C-alpha positions as a printed Julia matrix, in Angstrom:
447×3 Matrix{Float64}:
 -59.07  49.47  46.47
 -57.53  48.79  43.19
 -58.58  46.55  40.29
 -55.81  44.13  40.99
 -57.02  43.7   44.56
 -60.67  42.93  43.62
 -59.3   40.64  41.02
 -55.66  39.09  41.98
 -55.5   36.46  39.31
 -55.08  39.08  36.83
 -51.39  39.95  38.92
 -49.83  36.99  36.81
 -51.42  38.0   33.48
 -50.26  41.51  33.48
 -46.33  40.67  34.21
 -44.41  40.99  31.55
 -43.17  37.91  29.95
 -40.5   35.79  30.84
 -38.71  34.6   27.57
 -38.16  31.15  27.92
 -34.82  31.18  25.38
 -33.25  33.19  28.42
 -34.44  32.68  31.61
 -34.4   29.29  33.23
 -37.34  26.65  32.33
 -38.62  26.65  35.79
 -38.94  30.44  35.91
 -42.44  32.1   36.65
 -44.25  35.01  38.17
 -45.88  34.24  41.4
 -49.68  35.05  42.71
 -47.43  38.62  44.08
 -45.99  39.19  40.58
 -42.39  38.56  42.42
 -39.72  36.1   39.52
 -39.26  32.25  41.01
 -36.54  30.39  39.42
 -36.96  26.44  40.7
 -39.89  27.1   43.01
 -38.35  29.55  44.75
 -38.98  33.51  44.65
 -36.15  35.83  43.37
 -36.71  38.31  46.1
 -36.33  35.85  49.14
 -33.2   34.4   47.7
 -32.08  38.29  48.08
 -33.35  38.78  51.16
 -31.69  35.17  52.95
 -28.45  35.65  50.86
 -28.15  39.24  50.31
 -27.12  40.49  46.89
 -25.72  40.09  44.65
 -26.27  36.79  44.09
 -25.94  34.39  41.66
 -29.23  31.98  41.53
 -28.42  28.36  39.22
 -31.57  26.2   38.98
 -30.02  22.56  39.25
 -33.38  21.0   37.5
 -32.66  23.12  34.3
 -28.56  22.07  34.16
 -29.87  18.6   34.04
 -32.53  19.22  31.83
 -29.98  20.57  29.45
 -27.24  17.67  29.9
 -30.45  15.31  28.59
 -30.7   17.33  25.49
 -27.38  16.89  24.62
 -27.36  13.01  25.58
 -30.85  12.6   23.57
 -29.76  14.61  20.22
 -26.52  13.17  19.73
 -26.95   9.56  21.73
 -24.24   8.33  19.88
 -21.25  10.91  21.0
 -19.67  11.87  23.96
 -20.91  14.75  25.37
 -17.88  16.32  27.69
 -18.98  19.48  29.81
 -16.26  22.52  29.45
 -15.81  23.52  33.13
 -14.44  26.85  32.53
 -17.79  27.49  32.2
 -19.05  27.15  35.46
 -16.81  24.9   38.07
 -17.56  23.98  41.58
 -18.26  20.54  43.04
 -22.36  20.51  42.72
 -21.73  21.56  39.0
 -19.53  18.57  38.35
 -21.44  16.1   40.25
 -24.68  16.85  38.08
 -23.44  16.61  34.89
 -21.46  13.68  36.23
 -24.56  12.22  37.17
 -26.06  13.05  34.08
 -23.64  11.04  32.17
 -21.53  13.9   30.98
 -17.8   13.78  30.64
 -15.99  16.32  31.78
 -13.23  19.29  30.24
 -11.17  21.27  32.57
  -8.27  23.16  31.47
  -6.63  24.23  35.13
  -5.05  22.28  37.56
  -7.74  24.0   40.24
 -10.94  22.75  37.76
  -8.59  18.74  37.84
  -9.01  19.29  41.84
 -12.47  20.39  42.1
 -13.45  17.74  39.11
 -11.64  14.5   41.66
 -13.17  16.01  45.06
 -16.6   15.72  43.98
 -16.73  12.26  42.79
 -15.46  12.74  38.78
 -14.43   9.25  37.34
 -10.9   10.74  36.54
 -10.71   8.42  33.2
 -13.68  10.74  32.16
 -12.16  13.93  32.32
 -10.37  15.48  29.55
  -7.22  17.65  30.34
  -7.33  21.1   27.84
  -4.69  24.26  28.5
  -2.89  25.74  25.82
   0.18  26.72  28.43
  -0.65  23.75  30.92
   2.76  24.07  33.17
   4.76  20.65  34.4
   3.03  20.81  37.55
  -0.31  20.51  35.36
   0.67  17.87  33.38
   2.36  15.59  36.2
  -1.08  16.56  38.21
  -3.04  14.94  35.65
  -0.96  11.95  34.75
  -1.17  11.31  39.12
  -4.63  11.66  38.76
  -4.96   9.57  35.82
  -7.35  11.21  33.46
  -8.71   9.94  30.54
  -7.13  11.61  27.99
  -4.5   15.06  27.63
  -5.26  17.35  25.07
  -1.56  18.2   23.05
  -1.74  22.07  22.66
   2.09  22.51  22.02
   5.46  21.02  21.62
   7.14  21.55  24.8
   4.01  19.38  26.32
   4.85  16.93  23.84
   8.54  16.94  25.6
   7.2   17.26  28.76
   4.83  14.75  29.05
   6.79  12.02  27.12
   9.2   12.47  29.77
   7.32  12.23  32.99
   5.4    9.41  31.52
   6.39   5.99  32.83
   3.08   4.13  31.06
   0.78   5.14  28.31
  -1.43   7.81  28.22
  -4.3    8.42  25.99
  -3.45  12.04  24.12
  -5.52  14.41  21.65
  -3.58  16.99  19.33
  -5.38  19.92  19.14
  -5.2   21.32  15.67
  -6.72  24.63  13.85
  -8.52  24.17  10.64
  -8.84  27.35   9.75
 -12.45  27.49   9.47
 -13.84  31.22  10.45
 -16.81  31.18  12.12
 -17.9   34.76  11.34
 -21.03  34.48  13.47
 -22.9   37.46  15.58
 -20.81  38.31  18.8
 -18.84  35.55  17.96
 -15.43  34.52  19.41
 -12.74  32.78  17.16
 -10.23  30.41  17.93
 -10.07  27.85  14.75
  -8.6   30.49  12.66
  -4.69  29.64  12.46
  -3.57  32.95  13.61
  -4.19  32.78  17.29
  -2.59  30.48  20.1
  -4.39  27.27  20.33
  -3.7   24.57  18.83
  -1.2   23.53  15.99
  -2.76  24.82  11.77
  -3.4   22.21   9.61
  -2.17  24.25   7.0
   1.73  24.28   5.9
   2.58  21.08   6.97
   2.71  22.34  11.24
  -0.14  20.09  12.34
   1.69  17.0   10.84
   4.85  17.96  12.44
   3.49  17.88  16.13
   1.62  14.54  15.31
   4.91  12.8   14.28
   6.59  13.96  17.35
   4.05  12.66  19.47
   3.86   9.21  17.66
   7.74   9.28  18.07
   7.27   9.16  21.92
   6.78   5.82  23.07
   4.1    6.77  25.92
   2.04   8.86  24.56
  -1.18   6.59  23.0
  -2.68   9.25  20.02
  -6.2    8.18  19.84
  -7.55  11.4   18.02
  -7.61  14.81  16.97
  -9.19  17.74  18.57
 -10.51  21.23  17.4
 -12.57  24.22  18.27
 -13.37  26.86  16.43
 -14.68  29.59  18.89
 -17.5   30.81  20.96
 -21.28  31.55  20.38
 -21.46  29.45  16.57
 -24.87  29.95  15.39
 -24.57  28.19  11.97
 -24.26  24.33  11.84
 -22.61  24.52   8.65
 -19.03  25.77  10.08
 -18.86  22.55  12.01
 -19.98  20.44   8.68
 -16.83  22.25   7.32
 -14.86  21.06  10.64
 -15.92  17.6   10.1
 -14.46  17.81   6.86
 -10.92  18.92   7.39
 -10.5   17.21  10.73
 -11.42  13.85   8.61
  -9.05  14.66   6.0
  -6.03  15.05   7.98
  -6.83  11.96   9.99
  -6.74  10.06   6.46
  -3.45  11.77   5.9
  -2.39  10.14   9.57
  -3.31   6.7    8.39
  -1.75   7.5    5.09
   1.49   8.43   6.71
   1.88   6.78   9.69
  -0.72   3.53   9.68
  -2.35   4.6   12.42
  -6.27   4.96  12.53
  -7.44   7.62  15.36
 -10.8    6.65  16.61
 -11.58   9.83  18.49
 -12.6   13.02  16.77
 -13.43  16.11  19.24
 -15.25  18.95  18.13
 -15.05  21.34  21.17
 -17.59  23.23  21.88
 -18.98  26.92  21.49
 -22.34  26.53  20.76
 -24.39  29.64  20.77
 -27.2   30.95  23.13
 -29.44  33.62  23.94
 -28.82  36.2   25.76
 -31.51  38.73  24.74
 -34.32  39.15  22.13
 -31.78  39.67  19.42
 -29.53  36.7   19.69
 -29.78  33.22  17.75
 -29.21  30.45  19.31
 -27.33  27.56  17.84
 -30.1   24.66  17.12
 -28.75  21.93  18.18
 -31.1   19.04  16.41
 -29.75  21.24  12.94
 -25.96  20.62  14.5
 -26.54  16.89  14.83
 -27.66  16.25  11.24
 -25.07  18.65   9.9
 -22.39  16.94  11.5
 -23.65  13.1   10.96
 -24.01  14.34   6.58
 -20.52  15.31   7.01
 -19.36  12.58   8.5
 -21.05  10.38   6.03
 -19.87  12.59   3.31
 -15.99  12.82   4.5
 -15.44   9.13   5.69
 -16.75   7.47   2.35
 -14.39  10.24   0.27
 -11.57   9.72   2.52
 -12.39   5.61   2.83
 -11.78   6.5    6.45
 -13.4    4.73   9.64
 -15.97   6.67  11.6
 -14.61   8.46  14.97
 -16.28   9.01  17.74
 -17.55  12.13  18.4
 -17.05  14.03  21.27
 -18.62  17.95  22.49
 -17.78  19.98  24.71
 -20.83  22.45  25.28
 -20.54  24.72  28.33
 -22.11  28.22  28.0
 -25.0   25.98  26.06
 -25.38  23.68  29.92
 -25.09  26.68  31.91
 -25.66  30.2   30.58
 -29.49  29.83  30.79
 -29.62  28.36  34.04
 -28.51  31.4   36.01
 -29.54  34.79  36.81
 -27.85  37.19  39.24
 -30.33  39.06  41.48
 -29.55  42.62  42.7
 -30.85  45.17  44.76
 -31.5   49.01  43.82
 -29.11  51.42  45.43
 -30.78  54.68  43.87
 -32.08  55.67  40.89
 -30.88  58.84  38.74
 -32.78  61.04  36.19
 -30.4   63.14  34.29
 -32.37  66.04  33.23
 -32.44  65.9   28.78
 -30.07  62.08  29.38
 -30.53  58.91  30.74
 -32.32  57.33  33.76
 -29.24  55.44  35.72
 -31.08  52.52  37.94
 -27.71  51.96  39.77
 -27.44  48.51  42.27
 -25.03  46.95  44.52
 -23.06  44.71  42.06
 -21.29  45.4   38.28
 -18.18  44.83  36.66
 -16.88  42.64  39.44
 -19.36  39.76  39.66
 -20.29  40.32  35.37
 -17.06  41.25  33.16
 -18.69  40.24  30.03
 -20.5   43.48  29.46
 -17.12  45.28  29.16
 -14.94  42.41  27.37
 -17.3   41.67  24.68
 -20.4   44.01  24.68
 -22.83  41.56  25.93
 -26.32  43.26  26.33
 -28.45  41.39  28.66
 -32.39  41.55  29.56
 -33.41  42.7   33.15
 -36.59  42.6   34.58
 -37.74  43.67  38.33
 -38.48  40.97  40.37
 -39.89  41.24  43.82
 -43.2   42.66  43.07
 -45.78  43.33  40.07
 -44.89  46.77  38.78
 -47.41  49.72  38.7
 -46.84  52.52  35.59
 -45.55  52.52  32.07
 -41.99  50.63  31.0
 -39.29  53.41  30.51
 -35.72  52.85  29.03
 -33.18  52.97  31.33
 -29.48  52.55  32.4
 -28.43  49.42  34.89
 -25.51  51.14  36.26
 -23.03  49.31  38.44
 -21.45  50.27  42.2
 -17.64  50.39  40.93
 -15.51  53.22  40.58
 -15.43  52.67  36.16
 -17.93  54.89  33.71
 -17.92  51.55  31.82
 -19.97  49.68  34.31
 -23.01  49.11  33.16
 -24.84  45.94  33.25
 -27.42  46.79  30.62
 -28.01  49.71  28.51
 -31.56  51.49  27.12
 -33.28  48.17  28.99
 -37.06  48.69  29.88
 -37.89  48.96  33.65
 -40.95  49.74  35.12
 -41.51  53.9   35.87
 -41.69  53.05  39.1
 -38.41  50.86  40.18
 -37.19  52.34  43.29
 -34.1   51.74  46.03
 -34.62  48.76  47.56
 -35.93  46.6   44.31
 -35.16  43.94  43.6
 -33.79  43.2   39.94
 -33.02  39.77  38.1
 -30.66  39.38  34.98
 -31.12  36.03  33.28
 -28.03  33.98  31.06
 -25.4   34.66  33.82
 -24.51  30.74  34.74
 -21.82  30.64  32.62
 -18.76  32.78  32.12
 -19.9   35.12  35.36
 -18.67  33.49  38.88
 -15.63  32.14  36.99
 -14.04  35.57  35.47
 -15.56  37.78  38.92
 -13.25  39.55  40.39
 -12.18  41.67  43.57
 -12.58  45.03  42.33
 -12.84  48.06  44.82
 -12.46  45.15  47.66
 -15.79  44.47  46.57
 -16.09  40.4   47.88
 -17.37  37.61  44.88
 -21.18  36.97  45.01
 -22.3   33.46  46.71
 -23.61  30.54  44.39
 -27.39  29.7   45.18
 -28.69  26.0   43.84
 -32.67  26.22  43.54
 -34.63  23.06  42.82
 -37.76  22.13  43.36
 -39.02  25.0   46.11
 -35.55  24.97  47.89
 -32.65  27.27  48.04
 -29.02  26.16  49.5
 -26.07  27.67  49.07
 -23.37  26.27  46.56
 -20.39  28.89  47.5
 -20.96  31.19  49.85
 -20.44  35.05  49.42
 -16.55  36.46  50.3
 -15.74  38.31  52.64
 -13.85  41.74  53.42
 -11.88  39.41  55.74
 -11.21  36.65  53.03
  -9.74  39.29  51.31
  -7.79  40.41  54.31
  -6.48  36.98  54.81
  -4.2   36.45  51.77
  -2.29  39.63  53.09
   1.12  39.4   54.92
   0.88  41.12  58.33
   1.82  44.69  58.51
């Protein structure tokens, strides 16, 4: 008999701990030692579901959406459903007062079938096609974000009453930050640069088309922004050229979007964006730029996504075999990889992993997550600290995968995307459910 069966209580206090700025807020260690995420144990989603799997705890997306609504009551908060799109996903947010982004055709369809108020979804797409843009108007959303000139052509002609538009425009504000991703630079293909003249020029074409309704400008400056103060700088630019539109043109735009891109955690060494910081950075700004301007204040909109998401999900996996490479690494290689998480290979993300169907027994030893494809590059985490003892058949748990995961998985080897499992409040159902060799086999012609 061990110490830990005399005394079980002390099961919970020696698992490691869970770090709250990555794993879900209704994750904890169980009277076993197994992970539950929303009431419900890791390990039996695995064993119902199979693995991988990606687990989403519904209580801590809406938790999330309520941040954003209480920090910045007076804006719009739109959720960016590249992120993470299927129908539950766009009902909760819906129901948590959230607008909605989508930049596909496929995200407009999903958005409409579950429930979406269409004048509350914003249409983005820096190469949306004519099918795109005449599925939109049909559908009637809210507003169409401008993102080049043959849209401006396009839409003006397939219009036949007015529709609310956004330009986007680069301010050329680099962001600069830690892993992060930049798109308000003006050397890169969204949007038109404020700079030499090329933002006015596509806001004078749209104003010469009678249908399309400018109501605002829109920008975004790139992905996982840890410092407030590039957004003050936004605030001020964006502001400026709107003055220049009035100046110009004697038109005040009312809307100012701000995109989104607001930094999270994804391991001990990330910093996440703080988002009460954000809020009084960009109301000084907007104080600041509106008096010097003598311009009227917009309303705001975000577009957060990874920052709804990310921390909501972890994909659970199961341990194929594990490796000891005699003076190298310790490869703890499971069933999933580069197919249902691409991030680790396009931009060097470095996750946390922790074992999560049982209390582990033995000293913490650097290792290798190794994936099942047919790549040396897939890895899930490198020089990560396992238990000694993690054998085949573990179960493993990597938190921050809600956003940016099931959206860019893939195929690979004929390997079939992971299913989508909502957990709330003790219960487990599946969201999408896991494909299949013979999905696959399905979008071939016959031989």
């Amino acid at each position: 008999m061990t110490l830990l069966d005399i005394f079980p209580s002390l099961r919970s206090a020696m698992s490691p701990r869970l770090d709250p700025a990555v794993w879900p807020i209704n994750t904890h260690h169980d009277e076993h030692g197994r992970i539950t995420v929303g009431g419900v144990a890791l390990s039996d989603v695995a064993d119902q579901y199979g693995t991988p799997s990606y687990v989403i705890d519904e209580l801590d997306v809406r938790h999330r959406c309520r941040t954003y609504r209480e920090i910045f009551p007076e804006a719009e908060i739109a959720y960016a459903g590249k992120a993470l799109m299927t129908r539950a996903l766009a009902s909760w947010v819906s129901q948590e007062g959230l607008a909605l982004d989508v930049c596909s055709a496929g995200e407009l369809t999903i958005a409409l079938s579950a429930g979406v108020d269409p004048r509350r979804i914003i249409m983005h797409g820096n190469a949306k096609t004519p099918a795109e843009l005449t599925a939109a108007i049909d559908a009637g959303v809210g507003r169409i974000v401008i993102d080049s000139y043959t849209e401006i052509v396009v839409l003006g002609s397939a219009l036949d009453h007015k529709q609310d538009v956004l330009v986007r425009v680069t301010p050329d504000i680099d962001v600069h930050g830690h892993r992060a991703v930049r798109t308000g630079v003006a050397d890169q293909k969204f949007g038109f640069p404020i700079d030499h003249g090329q933002a006015d020029a596509a806001i004078k074409r749209v104003l010469d088309q009678p249908h399309l309704n400018l109501i605002g400008l829109h920008c975004h400056l790139g992905s996982q922004i840890t410092d407030p103060e590039h957004f003050g700088a936004a605030v001020h630019r964006m502001i400026a050229q709107m003055a220049q539109v009035y100046h110009d043109h004697g038109l005040i735009l009312t809307e100012l979007n701000l995109g989104g891109g607001h930094a999270v955690s994804y391991g001990f060494d990330d910093v996440p964006l703080d988002l009460t910081q954000l809020a009084s950075t960009v109301e000084d700004a907007l104080d600041e730029a509106c008096a010097r301007h003598r311009f009227p204040r917009p309303k705001i909109t975000l577009e957060p996504g990874r920052a709804i998401v990310a921390r909501s999900g972890v994909t659970v996996y199961r341990v194929v075999s594990v490796k000891h490479i005699e003076g190298g690494r310790t490869f703890v290689c499971v069933d999933g990889g580069m197919s249902d998480n691409p991030r680790v290979c396009l931009y060097a993300a470095r996750y946390s992993v922790a074992l999560a169907n049982r209390h582990p027994v033995g000293a913490q030893v650097p290792v290798t997550v190794a994936g099942r494809h047919c790549e040396s590059g897939d890895e899930l985490a490198v020089d990560v600290p396992l238990p000694a003892d993690v054998r085949p058949g573990d179960v493993l748990a990597i938190p921050g995968t809600g956003a940016y995961h099931h959206g860019l998985a893939s195929s690979y080897n004929s390997v079939g995307r992971p299913p989508i499992i909502a957990v709330c409040n003790g219960s487990a159902r599946e969201l999408i459910r896991r494909e299949t060799i013979d999905d696959l086999l399905r979008r071939e012609s016959s031989l």
